[in-house]
mmCIF file with all atom_site columns, C-alpha atoms in Angstrom:
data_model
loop_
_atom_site.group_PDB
_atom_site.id
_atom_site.type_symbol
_atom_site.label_atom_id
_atom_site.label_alt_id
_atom_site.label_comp_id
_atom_site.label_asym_id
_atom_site.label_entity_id
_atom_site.label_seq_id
_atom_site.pdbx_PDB_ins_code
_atom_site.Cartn_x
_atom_site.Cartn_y
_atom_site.Cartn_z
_atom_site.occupancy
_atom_site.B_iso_or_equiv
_atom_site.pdbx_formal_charge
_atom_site.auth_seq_id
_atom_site.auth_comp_id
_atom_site.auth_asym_id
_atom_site.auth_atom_id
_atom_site.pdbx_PDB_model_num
ATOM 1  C CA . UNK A 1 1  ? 0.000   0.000  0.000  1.00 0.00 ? 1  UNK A CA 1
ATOM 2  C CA . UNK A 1 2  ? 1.090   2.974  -0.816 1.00 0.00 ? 2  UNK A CA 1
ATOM 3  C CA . UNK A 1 3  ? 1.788   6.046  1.499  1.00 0.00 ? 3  UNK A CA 1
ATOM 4  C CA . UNK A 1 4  ? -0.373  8.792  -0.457 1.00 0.00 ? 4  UNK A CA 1
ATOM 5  C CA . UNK A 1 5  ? -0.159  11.784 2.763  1.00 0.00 ? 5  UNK A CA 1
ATOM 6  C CA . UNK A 1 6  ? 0.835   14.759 1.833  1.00 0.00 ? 6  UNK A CA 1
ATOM 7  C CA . UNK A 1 7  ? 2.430   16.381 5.025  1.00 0.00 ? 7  UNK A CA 1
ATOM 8  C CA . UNK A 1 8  ? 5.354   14.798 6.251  1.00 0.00 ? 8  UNK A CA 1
ATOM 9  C CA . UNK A 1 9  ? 5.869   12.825 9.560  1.00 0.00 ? 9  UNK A CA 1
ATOM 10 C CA . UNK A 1 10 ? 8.226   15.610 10.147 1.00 0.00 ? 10 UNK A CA 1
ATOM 11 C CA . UNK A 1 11 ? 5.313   17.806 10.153 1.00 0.00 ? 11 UNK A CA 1
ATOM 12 C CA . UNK A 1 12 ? 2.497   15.828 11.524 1.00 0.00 ? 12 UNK A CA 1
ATOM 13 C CA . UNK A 1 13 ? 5.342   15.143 14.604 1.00 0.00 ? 13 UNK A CA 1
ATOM 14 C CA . UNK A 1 14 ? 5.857   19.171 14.773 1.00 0.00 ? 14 UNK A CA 1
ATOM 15 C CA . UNK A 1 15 ? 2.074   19.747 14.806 1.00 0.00 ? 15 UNK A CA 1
ATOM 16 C CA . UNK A 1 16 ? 1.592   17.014 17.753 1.00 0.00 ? 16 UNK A CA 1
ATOM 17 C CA . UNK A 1 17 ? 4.367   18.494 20.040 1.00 0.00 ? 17 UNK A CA 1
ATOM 18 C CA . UNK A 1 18 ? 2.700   22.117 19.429 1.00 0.00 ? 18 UNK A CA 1
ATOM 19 C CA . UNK A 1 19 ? -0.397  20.692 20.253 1.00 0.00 ? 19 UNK A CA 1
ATOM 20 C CA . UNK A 1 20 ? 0.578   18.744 23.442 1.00 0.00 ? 20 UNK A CA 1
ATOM 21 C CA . UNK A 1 21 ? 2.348   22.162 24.695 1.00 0.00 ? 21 UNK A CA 1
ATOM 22 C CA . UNK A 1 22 ? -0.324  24.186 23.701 1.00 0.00 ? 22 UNK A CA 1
ATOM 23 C CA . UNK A 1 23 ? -3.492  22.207 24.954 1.00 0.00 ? 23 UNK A CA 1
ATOM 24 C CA . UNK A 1 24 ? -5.390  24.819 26.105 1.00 0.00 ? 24 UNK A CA 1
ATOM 25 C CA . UNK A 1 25 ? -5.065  27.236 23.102 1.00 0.00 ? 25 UNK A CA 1
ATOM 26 C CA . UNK A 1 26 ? -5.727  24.088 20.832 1.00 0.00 ? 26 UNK A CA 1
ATOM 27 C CA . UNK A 1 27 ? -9.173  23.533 22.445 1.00 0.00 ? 27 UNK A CA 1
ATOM 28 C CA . UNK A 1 28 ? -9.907  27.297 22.233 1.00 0.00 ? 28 UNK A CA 1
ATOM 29 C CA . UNK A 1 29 ? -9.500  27.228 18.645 1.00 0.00 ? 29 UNK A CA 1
ATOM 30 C CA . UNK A 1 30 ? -11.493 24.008 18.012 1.00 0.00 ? 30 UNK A CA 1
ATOM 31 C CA . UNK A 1 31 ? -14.293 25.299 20.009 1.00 0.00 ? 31 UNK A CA 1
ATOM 32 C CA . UNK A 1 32 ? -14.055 28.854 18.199 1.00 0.00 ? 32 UNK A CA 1
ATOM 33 C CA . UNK A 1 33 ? -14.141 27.095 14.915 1.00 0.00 ? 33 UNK A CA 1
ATOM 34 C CA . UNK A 1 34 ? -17.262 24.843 16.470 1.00 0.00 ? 34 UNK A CA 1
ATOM 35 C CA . UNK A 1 35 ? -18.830 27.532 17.067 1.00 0.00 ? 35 UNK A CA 1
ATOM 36 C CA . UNK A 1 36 ? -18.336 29.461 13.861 1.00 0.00 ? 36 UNK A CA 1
ATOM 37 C CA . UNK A 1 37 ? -19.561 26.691 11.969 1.00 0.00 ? 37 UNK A CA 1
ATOM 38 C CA . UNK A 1 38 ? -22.564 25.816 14.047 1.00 0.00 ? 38 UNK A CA 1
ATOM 39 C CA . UNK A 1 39 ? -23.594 29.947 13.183 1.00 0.00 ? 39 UNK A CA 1
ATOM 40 C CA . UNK A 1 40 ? -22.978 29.493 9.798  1.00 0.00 ? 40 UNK A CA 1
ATOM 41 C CA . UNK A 1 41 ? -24.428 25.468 8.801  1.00 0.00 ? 41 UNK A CA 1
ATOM 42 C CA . UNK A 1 42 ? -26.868 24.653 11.308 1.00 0.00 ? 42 UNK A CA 1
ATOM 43 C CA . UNK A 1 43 ? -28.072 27.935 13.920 1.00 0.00 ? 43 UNK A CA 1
ATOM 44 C CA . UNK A 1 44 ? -32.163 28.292 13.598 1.00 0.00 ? 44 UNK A CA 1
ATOM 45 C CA . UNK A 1 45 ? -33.432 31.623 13.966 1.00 0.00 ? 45 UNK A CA 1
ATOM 46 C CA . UNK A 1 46 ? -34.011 30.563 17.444 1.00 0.00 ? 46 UNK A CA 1
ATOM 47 C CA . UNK A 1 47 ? -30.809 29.429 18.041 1.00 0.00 ? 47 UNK A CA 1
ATOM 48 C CA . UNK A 1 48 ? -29.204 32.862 16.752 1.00 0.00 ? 48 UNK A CA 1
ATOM 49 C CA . UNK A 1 49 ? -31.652 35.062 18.598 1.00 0.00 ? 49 UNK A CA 1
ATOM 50 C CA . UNK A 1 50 ? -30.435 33.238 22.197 1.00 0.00 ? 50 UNK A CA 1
ATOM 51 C CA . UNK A 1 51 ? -26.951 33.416 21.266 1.00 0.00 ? 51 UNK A CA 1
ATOM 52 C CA . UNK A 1 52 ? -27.136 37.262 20.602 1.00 0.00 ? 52 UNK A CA 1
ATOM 53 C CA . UNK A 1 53 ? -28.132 37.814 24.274 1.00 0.00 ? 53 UNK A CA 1
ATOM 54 C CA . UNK A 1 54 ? -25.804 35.566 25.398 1.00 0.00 ? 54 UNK A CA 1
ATOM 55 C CA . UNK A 1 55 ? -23.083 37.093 23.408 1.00 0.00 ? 55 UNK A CA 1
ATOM 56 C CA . UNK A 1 56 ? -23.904 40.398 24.628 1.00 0.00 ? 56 UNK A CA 1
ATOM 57 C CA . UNK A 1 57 ? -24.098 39.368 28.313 1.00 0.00 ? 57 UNK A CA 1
ATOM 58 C CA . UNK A 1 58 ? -20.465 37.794 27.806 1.00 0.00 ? 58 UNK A CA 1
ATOM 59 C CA . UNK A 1 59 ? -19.564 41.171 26.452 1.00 0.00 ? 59 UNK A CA 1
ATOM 60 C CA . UNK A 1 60 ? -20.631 42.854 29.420 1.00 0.00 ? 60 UNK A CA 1
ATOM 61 C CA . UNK A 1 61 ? -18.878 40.774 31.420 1.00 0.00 ? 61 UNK A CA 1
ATOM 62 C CA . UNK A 1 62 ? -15.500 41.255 29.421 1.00 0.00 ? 62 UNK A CA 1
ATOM 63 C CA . UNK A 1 63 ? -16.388 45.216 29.577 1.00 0.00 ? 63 UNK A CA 1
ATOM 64 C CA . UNK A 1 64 ? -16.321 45.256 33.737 1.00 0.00 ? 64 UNK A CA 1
ATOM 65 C CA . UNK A 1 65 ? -13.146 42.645 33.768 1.00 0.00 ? 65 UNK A CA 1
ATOM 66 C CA . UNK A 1 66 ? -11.759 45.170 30.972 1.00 0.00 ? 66 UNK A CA 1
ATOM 67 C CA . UNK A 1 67 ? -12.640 48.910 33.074 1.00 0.00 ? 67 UNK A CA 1
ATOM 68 C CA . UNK A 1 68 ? -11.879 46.765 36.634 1.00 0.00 ? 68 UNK A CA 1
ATOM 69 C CA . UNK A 1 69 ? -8.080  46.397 34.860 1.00 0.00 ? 69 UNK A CA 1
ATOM 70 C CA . UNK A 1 70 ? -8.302  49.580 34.274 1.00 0.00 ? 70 UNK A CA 1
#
């Protein structure tokens, strides 16, 4: 059988390391890009009207952590 990848095990090693040091920034951007695509493909009207007030309650929060640093 023939090996038909097309990144290296070089690479695919490189990526694994960054990912094992980097957990917690690798599940960030898995669940941002979850989330992105759920908006985009799937979200009912309902589902984008509740995430709206949810999105604007997290913003509040980020706006008092933001002036409290302040």
């Amino acid at each position: 059988m023939r090996n038909n990848r097309k990144t290296s095990e070089a690479q695919r090693k490189a990526d694994k390391r960054w990912r094992e040091k980097n957990r917690e920034h690798a599940n960030y951007l898995k669940n941002r890009t979850s989330a992105r695509c759920f908006i985009r493909n799937k979200a009912t009207l309902e589902d984008i009207e509740e995430l709206r007030e949810l999105l604007r309650l997290r913003a509040e929060v980020l706006s008092k952590e933001n002036n409290l640093l302040c």
